[in-house]
CSV table of C-alpha atoms and ligand atoms in Angstrom, one decimal:
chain,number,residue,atom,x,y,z
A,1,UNK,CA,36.8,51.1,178.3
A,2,UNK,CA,39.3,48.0,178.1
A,3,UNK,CA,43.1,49.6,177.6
A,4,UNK,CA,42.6,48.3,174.0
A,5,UNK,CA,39.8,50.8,173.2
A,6,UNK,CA,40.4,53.1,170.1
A,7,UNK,CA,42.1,56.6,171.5
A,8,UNK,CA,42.5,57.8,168.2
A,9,UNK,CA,39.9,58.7,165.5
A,10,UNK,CA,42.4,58.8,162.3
A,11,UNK,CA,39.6,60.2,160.4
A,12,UNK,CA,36.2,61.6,161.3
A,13,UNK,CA,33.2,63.3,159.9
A,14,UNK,CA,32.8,66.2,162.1
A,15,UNK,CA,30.3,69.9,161.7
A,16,UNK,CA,30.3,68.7,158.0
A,17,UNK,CA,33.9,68.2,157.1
A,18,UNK,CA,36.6,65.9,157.1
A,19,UNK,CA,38.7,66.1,159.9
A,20,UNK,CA,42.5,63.9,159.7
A,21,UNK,CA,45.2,64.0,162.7
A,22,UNK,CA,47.8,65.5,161.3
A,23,UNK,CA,50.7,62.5,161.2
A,24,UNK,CA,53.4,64.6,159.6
A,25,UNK,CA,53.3,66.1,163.2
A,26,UNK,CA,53.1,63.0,165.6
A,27,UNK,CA,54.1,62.1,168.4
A,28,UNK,CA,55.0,65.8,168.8
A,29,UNK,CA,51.6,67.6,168.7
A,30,UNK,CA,48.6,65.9,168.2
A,31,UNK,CA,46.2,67.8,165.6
A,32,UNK,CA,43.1,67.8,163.2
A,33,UNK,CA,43.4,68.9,160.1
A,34,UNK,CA,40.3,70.2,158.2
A,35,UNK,CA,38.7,69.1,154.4
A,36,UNK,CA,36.5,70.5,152.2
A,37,UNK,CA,37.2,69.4,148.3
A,38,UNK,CA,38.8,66.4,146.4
A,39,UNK,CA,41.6,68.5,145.8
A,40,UNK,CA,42.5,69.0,149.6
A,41,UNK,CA,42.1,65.5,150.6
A,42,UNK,CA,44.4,64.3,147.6
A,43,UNK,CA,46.8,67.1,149.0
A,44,UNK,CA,46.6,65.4,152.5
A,45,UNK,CA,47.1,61.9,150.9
A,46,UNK,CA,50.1,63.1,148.7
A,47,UNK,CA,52.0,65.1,151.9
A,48,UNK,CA,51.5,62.1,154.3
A,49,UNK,CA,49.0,63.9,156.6
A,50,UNK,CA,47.0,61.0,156.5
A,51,UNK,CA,48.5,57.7,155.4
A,52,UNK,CA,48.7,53.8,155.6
A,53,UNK,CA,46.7,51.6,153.1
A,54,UNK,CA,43.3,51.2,154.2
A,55,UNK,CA,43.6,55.1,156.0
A,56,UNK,CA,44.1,56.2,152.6
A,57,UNK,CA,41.3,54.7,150.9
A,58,UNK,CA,38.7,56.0,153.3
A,59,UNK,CA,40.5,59.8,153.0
A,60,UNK,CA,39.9,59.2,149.3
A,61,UNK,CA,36.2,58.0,149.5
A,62,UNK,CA,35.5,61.3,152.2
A,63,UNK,CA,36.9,63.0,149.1
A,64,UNK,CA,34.8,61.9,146.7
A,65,UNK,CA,31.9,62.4,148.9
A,66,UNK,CA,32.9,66.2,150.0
A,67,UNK,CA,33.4,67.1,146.3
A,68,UNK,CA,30.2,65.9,145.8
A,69,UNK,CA,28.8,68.0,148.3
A,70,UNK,CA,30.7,71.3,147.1
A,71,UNK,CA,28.9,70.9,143.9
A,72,UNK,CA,25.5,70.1,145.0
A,73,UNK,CA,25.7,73.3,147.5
A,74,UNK,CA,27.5,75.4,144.3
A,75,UNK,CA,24.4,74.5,142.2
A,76,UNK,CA,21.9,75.2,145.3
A,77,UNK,CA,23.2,78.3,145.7
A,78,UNK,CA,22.9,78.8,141.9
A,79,UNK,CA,18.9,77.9,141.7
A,80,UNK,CA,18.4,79.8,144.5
A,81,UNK,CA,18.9,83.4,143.5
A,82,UNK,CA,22.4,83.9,144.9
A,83,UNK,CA,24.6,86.2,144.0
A,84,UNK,CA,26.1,85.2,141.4
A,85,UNK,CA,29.5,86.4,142.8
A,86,UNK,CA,28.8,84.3,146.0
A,87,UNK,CA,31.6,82.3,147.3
A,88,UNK,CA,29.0,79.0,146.7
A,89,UNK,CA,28.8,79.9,142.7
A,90,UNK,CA,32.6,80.8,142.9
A,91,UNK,CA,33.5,77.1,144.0
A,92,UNK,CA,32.3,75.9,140.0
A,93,UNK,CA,34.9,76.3,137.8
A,94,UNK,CA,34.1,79.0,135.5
A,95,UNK,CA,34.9,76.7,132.6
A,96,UNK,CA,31.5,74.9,133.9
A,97,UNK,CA,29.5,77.9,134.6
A,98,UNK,CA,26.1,78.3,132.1
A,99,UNK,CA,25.9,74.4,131.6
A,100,UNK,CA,23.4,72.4,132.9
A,101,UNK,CA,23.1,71.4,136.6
A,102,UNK,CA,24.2,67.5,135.5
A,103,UNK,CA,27.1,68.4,133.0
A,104,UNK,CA,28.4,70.7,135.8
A,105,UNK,CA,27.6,68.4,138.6
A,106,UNK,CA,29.6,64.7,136.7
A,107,UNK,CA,31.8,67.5,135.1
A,108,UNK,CA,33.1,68.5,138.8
A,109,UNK,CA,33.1,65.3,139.8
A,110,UNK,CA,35.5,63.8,137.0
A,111,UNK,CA,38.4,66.1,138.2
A,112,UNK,CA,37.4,65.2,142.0
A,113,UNK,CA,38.5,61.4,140.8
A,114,UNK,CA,41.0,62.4,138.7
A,115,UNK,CA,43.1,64.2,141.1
A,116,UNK,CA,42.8,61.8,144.1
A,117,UNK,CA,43.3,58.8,141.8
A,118,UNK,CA,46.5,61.0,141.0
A,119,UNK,CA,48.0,61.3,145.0
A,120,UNK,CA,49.7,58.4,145.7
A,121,UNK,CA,50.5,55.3,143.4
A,122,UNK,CA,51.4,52.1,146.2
A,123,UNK,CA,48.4,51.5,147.9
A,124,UNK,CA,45.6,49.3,146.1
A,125,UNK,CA,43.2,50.5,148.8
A,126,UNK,CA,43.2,53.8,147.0
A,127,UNK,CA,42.1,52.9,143.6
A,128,UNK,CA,39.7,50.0,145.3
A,129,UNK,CA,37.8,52.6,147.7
A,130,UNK,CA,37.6,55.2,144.3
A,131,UNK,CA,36.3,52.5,142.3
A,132,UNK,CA,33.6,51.8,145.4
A,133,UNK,CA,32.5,55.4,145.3
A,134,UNK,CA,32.3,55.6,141.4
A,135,UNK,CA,30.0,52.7,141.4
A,136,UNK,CA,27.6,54.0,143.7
A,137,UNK,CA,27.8,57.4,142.0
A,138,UNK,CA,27.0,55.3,138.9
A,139,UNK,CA,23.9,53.9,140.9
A,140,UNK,CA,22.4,57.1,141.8
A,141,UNK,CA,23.4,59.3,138.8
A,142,UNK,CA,20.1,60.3,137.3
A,143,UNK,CA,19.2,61.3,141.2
A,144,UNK,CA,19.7,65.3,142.0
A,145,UNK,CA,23.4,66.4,143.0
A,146,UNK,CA,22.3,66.9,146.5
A,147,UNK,CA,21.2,63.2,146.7
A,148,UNK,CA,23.7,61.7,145.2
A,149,UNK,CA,26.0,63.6,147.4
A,150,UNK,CA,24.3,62.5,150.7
A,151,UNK,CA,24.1,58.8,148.8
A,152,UNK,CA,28.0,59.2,148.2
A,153,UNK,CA,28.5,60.8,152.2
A,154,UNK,CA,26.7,57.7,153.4
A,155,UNK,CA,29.2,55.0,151.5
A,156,UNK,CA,32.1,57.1,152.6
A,157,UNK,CA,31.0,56.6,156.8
A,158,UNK,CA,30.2,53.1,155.5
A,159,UNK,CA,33.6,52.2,154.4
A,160,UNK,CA,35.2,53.4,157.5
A,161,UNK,CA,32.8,51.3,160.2
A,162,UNK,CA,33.6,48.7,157.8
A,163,UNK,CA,37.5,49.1,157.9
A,164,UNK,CA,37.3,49.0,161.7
A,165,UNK,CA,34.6,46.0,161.6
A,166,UNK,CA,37.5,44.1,159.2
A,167,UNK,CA,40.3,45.0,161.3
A,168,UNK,CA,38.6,43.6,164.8
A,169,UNK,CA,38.4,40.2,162.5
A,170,UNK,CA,41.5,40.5,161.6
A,171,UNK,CA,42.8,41.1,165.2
A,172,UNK,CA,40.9,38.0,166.5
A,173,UNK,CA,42.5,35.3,163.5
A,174,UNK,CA,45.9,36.9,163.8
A,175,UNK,CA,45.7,37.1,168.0
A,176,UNK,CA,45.2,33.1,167.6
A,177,UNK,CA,48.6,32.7,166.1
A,178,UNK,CA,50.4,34.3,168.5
A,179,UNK,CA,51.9,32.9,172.0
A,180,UNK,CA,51.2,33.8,175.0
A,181,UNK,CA,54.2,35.9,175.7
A,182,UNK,CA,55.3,36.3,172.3
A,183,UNK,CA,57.9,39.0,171.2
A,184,UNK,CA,56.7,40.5,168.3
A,185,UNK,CA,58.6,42.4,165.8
A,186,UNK,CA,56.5,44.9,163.2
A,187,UNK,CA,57.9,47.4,160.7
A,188,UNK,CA,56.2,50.7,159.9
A,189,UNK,CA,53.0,51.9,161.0
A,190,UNK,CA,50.1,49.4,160.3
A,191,UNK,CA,48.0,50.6,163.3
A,192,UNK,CA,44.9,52.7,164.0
A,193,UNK,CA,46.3,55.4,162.6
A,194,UNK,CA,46.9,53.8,159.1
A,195,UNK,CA,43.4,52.8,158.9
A,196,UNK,CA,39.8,53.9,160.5
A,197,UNK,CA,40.8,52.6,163.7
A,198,UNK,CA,42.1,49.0,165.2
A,199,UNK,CA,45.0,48.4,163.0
A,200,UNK,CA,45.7,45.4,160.8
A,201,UNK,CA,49.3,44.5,162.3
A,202,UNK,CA,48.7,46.5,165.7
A,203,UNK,CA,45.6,45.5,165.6
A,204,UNK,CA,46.6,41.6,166.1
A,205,UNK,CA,48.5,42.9,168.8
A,206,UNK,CA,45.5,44.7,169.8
A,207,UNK,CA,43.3,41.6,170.2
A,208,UNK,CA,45.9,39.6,171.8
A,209,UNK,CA,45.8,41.6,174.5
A,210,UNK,CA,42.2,41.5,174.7
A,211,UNK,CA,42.3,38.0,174.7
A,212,UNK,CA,44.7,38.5,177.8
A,213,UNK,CA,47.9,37.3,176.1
A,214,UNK,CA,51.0,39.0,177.6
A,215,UNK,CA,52.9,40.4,174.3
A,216,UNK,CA,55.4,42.6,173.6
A,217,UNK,CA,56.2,44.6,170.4
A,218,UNK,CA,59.7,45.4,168.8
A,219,UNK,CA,58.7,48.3,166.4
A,220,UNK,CA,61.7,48.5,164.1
A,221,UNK,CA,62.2,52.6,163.5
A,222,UNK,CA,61.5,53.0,159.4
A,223,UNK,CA,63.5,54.8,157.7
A,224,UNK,CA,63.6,57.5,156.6
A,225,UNK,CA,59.8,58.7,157.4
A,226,UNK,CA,60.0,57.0,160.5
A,227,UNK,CA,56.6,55.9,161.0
A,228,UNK,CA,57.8,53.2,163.5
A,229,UNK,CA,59.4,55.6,165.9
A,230,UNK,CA,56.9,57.8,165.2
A,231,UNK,CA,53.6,56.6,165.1
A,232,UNK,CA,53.9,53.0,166.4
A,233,UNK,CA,55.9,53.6,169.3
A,234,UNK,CA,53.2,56.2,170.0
A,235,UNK,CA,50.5,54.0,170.0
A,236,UNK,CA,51.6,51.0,171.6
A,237,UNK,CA,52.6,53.2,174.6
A,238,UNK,CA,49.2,55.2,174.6
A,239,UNK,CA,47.8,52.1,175.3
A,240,UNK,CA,50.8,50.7,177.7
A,241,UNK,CA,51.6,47.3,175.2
A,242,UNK,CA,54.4,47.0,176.3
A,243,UNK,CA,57.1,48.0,173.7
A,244,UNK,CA,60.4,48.5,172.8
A,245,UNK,CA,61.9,50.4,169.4
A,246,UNK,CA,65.2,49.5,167.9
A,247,UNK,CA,66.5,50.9,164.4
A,248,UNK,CA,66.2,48.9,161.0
A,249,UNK,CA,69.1,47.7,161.1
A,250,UNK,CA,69.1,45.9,164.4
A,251,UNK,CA,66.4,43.4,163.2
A,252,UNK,CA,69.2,40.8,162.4
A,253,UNK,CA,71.2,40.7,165.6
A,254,UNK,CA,67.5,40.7,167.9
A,255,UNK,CA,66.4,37.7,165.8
A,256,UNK,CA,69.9,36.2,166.4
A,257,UNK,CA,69.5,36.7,169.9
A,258,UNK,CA,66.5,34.7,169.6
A,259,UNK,CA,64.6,37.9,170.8
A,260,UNK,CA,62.2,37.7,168.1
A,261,UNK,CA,59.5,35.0,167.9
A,262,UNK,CA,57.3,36.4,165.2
A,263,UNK,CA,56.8,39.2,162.5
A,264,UNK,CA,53.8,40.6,161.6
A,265,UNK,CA,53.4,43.8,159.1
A,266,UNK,CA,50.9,45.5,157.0
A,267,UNK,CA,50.4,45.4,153.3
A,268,UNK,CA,50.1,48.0,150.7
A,269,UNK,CA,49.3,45.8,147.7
A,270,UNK,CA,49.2,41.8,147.6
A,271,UNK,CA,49.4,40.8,144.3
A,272,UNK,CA,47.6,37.7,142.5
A,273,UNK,CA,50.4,34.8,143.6
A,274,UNK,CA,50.6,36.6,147.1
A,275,UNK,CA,53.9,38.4,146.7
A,276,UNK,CA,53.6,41.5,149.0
A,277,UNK,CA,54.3,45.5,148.5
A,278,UNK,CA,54.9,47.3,152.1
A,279,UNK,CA,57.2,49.8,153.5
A,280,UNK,CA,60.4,49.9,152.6
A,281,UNK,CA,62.8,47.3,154.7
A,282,UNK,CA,60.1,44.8,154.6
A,283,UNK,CA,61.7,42.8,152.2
A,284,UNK,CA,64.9,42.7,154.8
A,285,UNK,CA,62.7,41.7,157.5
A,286,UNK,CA,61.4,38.8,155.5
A,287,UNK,CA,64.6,37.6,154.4
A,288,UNK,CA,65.6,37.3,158.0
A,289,UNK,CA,63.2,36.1,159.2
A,290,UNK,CA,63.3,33.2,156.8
A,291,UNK,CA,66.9,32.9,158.3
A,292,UNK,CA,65.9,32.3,161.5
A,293,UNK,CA,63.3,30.2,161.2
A,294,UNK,CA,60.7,33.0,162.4
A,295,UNK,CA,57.1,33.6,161.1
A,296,UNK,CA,56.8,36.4,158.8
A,297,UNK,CA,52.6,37.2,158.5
A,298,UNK,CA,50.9,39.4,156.6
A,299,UNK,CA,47.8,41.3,158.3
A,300,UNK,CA,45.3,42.1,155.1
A,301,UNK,CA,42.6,43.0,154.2
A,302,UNK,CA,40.6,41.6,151.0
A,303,UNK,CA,40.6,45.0,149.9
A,304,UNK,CA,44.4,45.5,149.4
A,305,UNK,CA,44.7,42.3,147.4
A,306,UNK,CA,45.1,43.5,143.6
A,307,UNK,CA,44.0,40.2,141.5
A,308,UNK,CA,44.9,42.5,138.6
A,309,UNK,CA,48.7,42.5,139.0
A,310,UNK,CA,50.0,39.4,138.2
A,311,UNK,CA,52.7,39.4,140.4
A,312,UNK,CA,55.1,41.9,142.8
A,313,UNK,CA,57.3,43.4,139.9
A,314,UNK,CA,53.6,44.7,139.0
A,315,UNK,CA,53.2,46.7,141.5
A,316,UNK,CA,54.1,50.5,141.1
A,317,UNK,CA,56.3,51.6,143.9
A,318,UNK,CA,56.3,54.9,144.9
A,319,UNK,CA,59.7,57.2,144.8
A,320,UNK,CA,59.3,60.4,147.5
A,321,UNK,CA,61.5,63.0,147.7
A,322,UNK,CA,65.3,62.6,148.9
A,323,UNK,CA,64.9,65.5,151.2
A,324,UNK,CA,63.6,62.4,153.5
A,325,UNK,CA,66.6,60.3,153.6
A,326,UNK,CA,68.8,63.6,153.0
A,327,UNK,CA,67.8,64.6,156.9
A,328,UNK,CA,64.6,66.0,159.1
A,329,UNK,CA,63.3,68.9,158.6
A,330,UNK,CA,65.9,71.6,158.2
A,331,UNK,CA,68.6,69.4,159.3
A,332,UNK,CA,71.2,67.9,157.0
A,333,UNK,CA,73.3,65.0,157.9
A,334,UNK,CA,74.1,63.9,154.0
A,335,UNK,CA,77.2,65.4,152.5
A,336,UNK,CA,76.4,67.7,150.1
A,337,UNK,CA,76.2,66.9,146.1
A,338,UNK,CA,75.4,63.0,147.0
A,339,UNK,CA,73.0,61.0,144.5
A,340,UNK,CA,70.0,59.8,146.7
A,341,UNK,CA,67.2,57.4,145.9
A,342,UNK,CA,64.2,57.1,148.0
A,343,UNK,CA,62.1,54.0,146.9
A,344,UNK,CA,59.2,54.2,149.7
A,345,UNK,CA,58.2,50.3,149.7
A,346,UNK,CA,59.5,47.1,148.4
A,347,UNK,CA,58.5,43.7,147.2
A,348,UNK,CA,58.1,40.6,149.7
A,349,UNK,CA,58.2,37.4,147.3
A,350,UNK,CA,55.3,35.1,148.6
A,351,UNK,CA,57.8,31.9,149.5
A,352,UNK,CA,58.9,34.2,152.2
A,353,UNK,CA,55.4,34.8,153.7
A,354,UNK,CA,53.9,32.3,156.2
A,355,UNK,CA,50.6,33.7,156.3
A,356,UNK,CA,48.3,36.3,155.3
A,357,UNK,CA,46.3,37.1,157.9
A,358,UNK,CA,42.5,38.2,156.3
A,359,UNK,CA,39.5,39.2,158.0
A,360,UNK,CA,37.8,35.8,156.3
A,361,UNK,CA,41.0,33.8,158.1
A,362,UNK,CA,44.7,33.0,157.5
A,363,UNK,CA,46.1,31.8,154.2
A,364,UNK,CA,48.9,29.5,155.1
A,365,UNK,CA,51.8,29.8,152.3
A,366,UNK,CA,49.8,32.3,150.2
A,367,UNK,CA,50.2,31.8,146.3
A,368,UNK,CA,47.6,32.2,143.3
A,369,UNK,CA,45.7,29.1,144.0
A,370,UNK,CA,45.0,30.3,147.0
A,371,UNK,CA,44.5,33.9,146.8
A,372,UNK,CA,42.0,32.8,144.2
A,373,UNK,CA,40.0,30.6,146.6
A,374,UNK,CA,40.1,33.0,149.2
A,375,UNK,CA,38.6,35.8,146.7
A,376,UNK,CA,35.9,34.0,145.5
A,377,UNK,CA,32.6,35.7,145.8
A,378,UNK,CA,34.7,39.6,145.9
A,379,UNK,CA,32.9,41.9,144.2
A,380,UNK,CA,36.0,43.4,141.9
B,401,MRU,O1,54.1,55.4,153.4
B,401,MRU,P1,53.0,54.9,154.3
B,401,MRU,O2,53.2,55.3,155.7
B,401,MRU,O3,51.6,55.2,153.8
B,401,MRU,O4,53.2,53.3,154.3
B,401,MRU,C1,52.4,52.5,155.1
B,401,MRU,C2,52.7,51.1,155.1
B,401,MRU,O5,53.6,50.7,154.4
B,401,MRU,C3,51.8,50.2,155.9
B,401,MRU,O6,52.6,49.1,156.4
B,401,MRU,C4,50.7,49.7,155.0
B,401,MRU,O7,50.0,50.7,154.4
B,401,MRU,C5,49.7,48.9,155.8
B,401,MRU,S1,48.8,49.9,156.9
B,401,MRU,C6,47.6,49.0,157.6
């Protein structure tokens, strides 16, 4: 194993279940958490168990598929002379109950969409990997519940060897941009644990190492959920790249230093002239970095490009809960009675973005002529 080989499985498919490492937890304890519905998943989504664009969409699609299976077995159970009190009949919705197998089968499935299109409202991936799984279901829908459960289960393991096969193309485009030696800031968590594995940001860094480049990461904190500190800190030094972790607000005085030689962050959402939606202090980073004359890239994949928002002041950006910037946990450092906003990601105007680096190749100075070319042939 090279000291670049996956450690973490962010997600896996395990004794027929979903299994996530709990993040909210990390680097603290490292745990799996267990998933059985559409409901559950969407809970995991919503509470940050799992997160990260691409991470999220695959959670979503294993939600899709597992509802799917809950149904299927519920109506097994039914044809097969349980009980009708059985826990497998009590999973149906007793507003269902006495239909036939199809209306309670797409019936099921409707709210299985409905409440994981419903969990978080940022990350494009989301809505693309739903819209993925819909279609298939759409393919297979005159096919009994328990195949098109198994059809669905299949699309759902494809999409995640897919994420990791798009994120090692990533890694080798974006490794090619970067020095030998390069210091590299990164903000938030773009890593293996916001996808299926690799990383899109991390996993540039990733495959520069592979490719025997010396580099060295500056993972800025993020505030207030601290997925820098947190979750990028923790891999880099799982896999000794080498690393060092300021706060948010010492970005300006290391790229002053001339301490920084490059930028490169995830996405949540590009829109259609390339402006970009990520994590909250992005926006700061960029407008830096512009300062200093630093390249700010983009690691992303075709699937969290959104040709149907025009541009960034499309994009819906999520507001959490100001118990995150109020303190941690039980602990309190805001005075008391003080108005708090929590806007979770921000816009990046294209003109600020050198490059977006895709798993088909970097788009220098991305804009809507481009992103168009670079689309062409996406299945939408
Ligand atoms: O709120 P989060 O932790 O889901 O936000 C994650 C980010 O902003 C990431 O940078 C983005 O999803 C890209 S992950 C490859």
């Amino acid at each position: 194993m090279s000291s670049t080989e996956m450690k973490v499985e962010t997600l896996r498919w395990f004794n027929n279940r979903l299994e996530m490492v709990d993040q909210r937890i990390l680097p603290a304890a490292f745990e799996y958490l267990s998933y059985y519905t559409a409901a559950s998943v969407a809970e995991g989504i919503r509470s940050m168990v799992v997160r990260g664009a691409p991470a999220i969409g695959v959670a979503a699609a294993y939600g899709v598929a597992l509802e799917a299976l809950k149904l299927s077995n519920a109506l097994e159970g039914r044809h097969s002379g349980l009980d009708p009190e059985s826990s497998a009949f009590n999973k149906l919705d007793s507003r269902f109950r006495g239909n036939d197998d199809a209306v309670v089968f797409n019936a099921g499935m409707e709210e299985g969409f409905k409440v994981l299109v419903a969990s978080r409202p940022t990350a494009v991936n989301l809505f693309w990997a739903l819209q993925r799984m819909r279609k298939v279901w759409e393919g297979v829908a005159t096919q009994s519940p328990q195949e098109i459960a198994q059809r669905l289960l299949a699309e759902a393991h494809e999409i995640l060897a897919e994420d990791i096969r798009i994120n090692k193309a990533m890694g080798a485009h974006g490794a090619a941009l970067l020095k030998d030696g390069a210091r590299v800031l990164t903000h938030c968590n773009a890593g293996a644990l916001a996808t299926a594995g690799w990383g899109t940001a991390l996993g540039v860094f990733r495959s520069a190492v592979e490719a025997g480049k010396k580099i060295s990461v500056i993972a800025d904190e993020t505030r207030p959920f601290l997925q820098g500190a947190r979750l990028t800190a923790w891999e880099m030094v799982q896999e000794n790249i080498p690393v060092t972790l300021i706060t948010d607000n010492m970005a300006g005085y290391m790229m002053a230093q001339g301490e920084i030689d490059a930028v490169v962050v995830g996405t949540d959402r590009v829109a259609a002239n390339g402006d970009v939606a990520n994590k909250i202090g992005t926006y700061m980073v960029a407008v830096l970095a512009k300062r200093h004359n630093i390249p700010f890239y983009v690691a992303c994949p075709l699937s969290t490009i959104d040709l149907n928002i025009a541009t960034g002041k499309d994009i819906p950006i999520e507001e959490r809960s100001v118990e995150e910037v109020k303190g941690f946990r039980d602990y309190h450092w805001a005075a008391e009675g003080v108005k708090i906003r929590n806007p979770s990601f921000d816009v990046t105007p294209a003109e600020l973005v050198t490059g977006l680096i895709t798993e088909r190749g970097v788009v220098l100075q991305p804009d809507a002529q481009n992103i168009r070319k670079l689309m062409r042939g996406v299945q939408g």
